[in-house]
Short mmCIF file of C-alpha atoms in Angstrom, two decimals:
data_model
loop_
_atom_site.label_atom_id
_atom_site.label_comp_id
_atom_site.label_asym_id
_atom_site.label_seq_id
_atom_site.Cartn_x
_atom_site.Cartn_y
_atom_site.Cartn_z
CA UNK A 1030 10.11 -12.48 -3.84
CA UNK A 1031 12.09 -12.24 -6.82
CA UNK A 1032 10.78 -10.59 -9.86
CA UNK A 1033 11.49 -9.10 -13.20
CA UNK A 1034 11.75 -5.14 -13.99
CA UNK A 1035 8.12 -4.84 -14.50
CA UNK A 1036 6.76 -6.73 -11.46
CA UNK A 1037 9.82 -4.24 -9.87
CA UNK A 1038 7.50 -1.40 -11.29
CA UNK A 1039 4.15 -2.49 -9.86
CA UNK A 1040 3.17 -1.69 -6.12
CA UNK A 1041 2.95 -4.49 -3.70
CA UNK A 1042 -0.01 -4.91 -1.04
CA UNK A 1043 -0.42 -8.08 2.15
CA UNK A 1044 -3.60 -8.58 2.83
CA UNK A 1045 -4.72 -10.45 5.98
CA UNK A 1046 -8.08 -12.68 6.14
CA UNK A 1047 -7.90 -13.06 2.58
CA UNK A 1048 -9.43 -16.16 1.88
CA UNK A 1049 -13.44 -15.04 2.43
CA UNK A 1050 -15.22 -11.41 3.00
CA UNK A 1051 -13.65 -8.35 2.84
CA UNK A 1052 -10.22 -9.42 2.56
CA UNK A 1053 -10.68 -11.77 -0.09
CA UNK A 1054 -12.85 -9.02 -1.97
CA UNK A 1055 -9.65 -6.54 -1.44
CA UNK A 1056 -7.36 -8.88 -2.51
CA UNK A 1057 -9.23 -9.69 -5.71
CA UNK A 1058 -9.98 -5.57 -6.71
CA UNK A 1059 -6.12 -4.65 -5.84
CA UNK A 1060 -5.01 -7.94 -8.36
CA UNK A 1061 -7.50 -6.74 -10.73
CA UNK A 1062 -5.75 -3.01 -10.95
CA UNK A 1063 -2.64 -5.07 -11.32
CA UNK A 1064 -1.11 -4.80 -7.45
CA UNK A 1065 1.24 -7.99 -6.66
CA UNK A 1066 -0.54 -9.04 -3.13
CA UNK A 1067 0.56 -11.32 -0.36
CA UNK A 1068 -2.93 -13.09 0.55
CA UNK A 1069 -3.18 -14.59 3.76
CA UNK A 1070 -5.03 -16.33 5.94
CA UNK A 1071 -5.11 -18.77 8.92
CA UNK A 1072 -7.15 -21.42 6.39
CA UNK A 1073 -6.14 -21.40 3.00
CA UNK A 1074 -9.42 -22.48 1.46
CA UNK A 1075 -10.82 -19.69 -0.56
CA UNK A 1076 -7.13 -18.67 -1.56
CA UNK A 1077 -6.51 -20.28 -4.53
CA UNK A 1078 -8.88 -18.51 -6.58
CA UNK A 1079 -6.75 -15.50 -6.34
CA UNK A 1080 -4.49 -17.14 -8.57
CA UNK A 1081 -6.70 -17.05 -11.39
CA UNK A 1082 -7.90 -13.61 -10.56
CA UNK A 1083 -3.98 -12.93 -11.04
CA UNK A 1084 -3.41 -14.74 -13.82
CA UNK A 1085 -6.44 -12.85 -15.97
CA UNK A 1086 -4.37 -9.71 -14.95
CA UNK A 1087 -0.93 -10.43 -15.32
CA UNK A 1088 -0.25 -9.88 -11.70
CA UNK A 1089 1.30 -12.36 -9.06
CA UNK A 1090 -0.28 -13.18 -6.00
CA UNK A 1091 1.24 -15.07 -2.89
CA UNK A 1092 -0.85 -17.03 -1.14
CA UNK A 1093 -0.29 -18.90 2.46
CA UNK A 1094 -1.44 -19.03 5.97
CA UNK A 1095 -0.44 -16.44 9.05
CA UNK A 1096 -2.40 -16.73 12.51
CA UNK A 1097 -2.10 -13.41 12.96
CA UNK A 1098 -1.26 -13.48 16.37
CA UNK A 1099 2.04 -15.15 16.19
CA UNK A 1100 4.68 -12.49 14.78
CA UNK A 1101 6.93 -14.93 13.47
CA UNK A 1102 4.56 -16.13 10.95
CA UNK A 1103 4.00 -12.92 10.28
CA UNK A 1104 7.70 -12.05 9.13
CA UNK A 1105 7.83 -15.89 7.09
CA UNK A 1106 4.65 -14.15 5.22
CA UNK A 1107 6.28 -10.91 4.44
CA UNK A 1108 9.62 -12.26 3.79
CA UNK A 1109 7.86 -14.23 1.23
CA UNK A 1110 6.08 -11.28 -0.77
CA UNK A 1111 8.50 -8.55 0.18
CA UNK A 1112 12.09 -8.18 -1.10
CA UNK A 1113 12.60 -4.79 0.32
CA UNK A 1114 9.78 -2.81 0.60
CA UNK A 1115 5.94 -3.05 1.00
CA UNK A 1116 3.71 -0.67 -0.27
CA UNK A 1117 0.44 -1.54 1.16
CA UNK A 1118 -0.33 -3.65 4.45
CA UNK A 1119 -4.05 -3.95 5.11
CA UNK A 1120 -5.16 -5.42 8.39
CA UNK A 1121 -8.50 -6.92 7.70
CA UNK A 1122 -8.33 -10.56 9.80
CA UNK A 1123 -10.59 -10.03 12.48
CA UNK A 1124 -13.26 -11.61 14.73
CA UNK A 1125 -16.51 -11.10 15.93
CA UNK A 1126 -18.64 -12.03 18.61
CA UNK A 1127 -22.21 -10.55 19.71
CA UNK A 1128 -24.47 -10.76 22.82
CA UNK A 1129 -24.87 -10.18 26.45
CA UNK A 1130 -21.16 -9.69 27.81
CA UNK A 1131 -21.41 -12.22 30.55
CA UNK A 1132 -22.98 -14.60 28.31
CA UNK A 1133 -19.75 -14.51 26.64
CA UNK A 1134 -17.27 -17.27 27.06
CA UNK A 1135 -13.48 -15.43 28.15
CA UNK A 1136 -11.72 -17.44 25.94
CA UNK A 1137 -13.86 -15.71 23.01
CA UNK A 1138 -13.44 -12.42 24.67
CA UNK A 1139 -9.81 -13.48 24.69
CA UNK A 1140 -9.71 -14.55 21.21
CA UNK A 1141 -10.80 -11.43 19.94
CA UNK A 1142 -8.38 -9.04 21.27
CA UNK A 1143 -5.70 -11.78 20.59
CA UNK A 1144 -6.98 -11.62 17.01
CA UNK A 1145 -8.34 -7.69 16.38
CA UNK A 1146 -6.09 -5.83 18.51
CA UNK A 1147 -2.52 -8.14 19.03
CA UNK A 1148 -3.12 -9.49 15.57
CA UNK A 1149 -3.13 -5.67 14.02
CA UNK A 1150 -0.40 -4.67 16.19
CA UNK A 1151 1.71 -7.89 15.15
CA UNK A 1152 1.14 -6.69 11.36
CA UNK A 1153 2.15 -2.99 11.79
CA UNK A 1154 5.38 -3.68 13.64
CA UNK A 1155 6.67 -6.82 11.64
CA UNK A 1156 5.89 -4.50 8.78
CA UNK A 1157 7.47 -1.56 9.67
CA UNK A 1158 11.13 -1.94 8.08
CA UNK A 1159 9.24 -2.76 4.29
CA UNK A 1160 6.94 -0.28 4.75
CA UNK A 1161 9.11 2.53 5.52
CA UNK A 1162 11.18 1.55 2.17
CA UNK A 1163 8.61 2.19 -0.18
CA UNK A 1164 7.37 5.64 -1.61
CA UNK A 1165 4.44 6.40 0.03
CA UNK A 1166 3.57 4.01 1.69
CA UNK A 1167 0.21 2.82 3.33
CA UNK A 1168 -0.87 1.09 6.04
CA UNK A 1169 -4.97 -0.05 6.30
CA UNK A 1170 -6.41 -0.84 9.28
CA UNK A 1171 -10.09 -2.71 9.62
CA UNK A 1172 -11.96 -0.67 11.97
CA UNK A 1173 -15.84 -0.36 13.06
CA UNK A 1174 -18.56 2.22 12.98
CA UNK A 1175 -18.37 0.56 16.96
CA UNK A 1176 -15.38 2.58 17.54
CA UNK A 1177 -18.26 5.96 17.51
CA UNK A 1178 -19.36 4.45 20.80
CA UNK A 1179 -19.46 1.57 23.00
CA UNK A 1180 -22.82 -0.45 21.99
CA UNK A 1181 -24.18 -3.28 24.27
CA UNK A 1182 -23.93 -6.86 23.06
CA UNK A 1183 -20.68 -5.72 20.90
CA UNK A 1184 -18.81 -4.65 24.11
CA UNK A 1185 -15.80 -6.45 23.66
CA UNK A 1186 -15.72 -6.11 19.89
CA UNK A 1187 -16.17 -2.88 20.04
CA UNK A 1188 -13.52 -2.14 22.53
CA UNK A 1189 -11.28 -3.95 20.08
CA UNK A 1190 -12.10 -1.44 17.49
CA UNK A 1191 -11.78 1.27 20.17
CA UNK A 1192 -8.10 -0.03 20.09
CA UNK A 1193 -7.70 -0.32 16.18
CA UNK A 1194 -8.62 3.43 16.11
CA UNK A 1195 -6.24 4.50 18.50
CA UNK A 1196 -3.38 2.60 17.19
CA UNK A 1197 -4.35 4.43 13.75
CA UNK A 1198 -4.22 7.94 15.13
CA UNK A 1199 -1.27 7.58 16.89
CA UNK A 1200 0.57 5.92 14.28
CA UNK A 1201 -0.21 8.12 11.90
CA UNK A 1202 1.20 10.66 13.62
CA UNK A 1203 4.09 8.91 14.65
CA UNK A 1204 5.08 7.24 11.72
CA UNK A 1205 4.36 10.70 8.90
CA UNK A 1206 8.72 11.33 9.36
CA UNK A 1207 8.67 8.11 7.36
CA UNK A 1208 6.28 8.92 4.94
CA UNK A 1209 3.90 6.17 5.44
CA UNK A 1210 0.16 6.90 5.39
CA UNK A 1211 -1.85 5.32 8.59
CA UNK A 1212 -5.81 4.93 7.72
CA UNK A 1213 -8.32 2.93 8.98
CA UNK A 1214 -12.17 2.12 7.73
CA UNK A 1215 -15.03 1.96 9.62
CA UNK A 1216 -18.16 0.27 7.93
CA UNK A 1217 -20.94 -0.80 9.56
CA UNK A 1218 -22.73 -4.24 9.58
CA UNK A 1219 -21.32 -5.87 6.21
CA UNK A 1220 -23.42 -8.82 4.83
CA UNK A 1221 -20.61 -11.73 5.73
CA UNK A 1222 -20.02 -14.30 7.41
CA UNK A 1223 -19.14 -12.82 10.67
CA UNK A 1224 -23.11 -10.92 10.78
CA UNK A 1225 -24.63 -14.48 10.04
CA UNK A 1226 -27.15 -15.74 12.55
CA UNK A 1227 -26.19 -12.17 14.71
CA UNK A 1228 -29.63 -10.98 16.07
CA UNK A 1229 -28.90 -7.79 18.10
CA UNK A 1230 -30.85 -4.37 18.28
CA UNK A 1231 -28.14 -2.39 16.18
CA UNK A 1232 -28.68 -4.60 13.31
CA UNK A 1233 -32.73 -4.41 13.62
CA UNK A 1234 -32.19 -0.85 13.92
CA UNK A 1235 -29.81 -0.29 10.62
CA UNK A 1236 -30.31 -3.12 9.11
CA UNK A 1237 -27.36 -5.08 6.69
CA UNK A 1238 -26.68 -2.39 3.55
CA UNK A 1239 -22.85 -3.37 3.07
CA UNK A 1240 -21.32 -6.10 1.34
CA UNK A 1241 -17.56 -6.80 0.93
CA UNK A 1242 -17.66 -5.23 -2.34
CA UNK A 1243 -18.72 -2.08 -0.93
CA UNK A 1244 -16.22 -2.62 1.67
CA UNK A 1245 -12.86 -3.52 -0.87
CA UNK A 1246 -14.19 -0.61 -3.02
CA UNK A 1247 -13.83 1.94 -0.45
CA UNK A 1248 -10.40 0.63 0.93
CA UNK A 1249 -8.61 0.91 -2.27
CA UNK A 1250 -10.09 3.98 -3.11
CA UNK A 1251 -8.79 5.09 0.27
CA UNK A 1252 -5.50 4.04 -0.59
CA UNK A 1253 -5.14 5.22 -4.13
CA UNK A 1254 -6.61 8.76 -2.80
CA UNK A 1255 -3.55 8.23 -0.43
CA UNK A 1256 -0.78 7.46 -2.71
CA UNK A 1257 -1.83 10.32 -5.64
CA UNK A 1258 -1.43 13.33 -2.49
CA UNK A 1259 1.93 13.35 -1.42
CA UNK A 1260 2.37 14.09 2.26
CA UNK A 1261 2.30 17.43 3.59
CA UNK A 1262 3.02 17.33 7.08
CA UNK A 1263 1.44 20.55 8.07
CA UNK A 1264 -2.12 19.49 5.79
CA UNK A 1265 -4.88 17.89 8.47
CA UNK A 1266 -5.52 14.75 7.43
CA UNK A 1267 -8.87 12.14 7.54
CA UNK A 1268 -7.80 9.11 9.28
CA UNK A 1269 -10.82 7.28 9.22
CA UNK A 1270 -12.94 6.21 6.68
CA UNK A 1271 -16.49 5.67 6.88
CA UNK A 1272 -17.87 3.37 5.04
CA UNK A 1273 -21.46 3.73 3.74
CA UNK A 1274 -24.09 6.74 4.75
CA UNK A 1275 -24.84 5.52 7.48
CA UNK A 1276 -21.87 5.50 9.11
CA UNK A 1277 -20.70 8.76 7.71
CA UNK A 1278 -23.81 9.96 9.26
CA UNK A 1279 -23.08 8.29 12.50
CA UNK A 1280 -19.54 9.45 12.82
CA UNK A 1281 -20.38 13.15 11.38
CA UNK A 1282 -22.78 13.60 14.51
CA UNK A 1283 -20.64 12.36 17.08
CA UNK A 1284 -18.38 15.24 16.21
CA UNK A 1285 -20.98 17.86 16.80
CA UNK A 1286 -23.34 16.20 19.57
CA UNK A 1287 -22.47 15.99 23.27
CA UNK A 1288 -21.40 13.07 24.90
CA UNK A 1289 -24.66 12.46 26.28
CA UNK A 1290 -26.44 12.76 23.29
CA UNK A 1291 -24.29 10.03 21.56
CA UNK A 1292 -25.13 7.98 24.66
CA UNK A 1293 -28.68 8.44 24.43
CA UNK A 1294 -28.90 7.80 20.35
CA UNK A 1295 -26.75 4.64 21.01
CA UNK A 1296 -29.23 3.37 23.67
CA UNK A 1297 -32.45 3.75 21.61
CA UNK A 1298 -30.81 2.45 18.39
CA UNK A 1299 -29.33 -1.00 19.71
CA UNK A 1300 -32.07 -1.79 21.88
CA UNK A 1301 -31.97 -6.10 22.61
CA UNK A 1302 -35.30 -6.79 20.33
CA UNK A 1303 -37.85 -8.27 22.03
CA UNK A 1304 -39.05 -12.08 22.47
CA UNK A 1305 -39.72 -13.82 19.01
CA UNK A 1306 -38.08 -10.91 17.04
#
């Protein structure tokens, strides 16, 4: 994308699933502290209001579609934000689906490792050569409080998320000789539309607290804690974010409780509720 000296100065973000929820509340907050952002989506309705967000900020947004699981989309998308380097990719497109496992079609099972787990993996790797250009550099990933521990009637989902955390940790290993930061997020239920209509013990149990605010608050405050510490190789890092107190609660136990324990706190708190619940 061409651009004068002071768009040249600014830091430049993609965002994925930009056009509702999370993504679209990233998109807007990073505009609003005057990021240029690639926003994209596999519908563009909902987009185009990022312009004026942009426009109110002097900032520049780019706005198109990307099916996420199709990597040559993905490098038309970056191609058309990046010139030579990308600062920020955050992997937020993502699906959902809850209930019993077998009452699950495959072709949604299918659809949302296609989308969650290729469609994060397509990002990272088409991503890779701009990322790597920049000075410290970040990459987001959209994780899941379901990546503390399996929970029934979010099996699939959750083993997504499984994935999305292990890609994280290893890339952010792998990837530090380059500089670039590897994070991911883990919030809980968020009140959006993938959690409307979803009727399952976890959400009886903690309830819907988050919004996409919350959410696109805590991811650029994850980044921006990212980009003022410059790397250290030999510092421990946090990978993963929690998002919220309840999942900082969540994932703080699971570090000091047994296996079994987890097991037996995830049973009791995602219990299927009961007939006319």
């Amino acid at each position: 994308m061409a651009g004068n000296t002071e768009q040249h100065s600014r830091r430049v973000a993609v965002v994925t699933g930009a056009a509702r929820g999370i993504g679209h509340a990233t998109a807007a907050r990073l505009l609003r502290r005057g990021w240029i952002v690639g926003a994209f989506d596999i519908e563009s309705h909902g987009l185009a209001e990022l312009k004026d967000i942009a426009a109110a900020h002097g900032t520049t947004v780019v706005t198109g579609t990307l099916d996420v699981r199709d990597a040559q989309q993905w490098r038309e998308a970056l191609a058309s934000v990046c010139e030579d380097h990308l600062d920020l990719l955050v992997n937020n497109a993502g699906l959902l689906a809850a209930g019993p496992f077998v009452d699950t079609d495959l072709d949604r099972h299918r659809a949302l490792v296609d989308v969650n787990v290729l469609g994060t993996i397509n990002g990272a790797h088409t991503a890779f050569p701009y990322l790597k250009n920049a000075d410290r550099p970040v990459l987001l990933n959209l994780g899941s409080a379901s990546a503390i521990y399996g929970q029934p009637d979010l099996a699939t989902y959750g083993a997504t998320k499984f994935a999305v955390r292990g890609l994280t940790e290893a890339l952010e290993l792998e990837w530090a000789e380059h500089g670039i930061a590897v994070l991911d997020l883990w919030p809980l239920f968020v009140n959006t539309g993938m959690v409307k209509g979803v009727n399952i013990g976890a959400i009886q149990s903690f309830g819907v607290r988050l919004n996409e605010t919350d959410v696109a608050a805590a991811a650029v405050a994850a980044v921006e804690r990212s980009i003022r510490s410059r790397r250290n190789p030999k510092r421990p890092r946090n990978v993963h974010h929690a998002v919220g107190s309840q999942a900082r609660f969540l994932a703080a136990l699971s570090q000091v409780t047994p296996n079994w324990a987890n097991r037996l706190l995830t049973e009791r708190l995602t219990r299927r509720p009961g007939p006319g619940s």
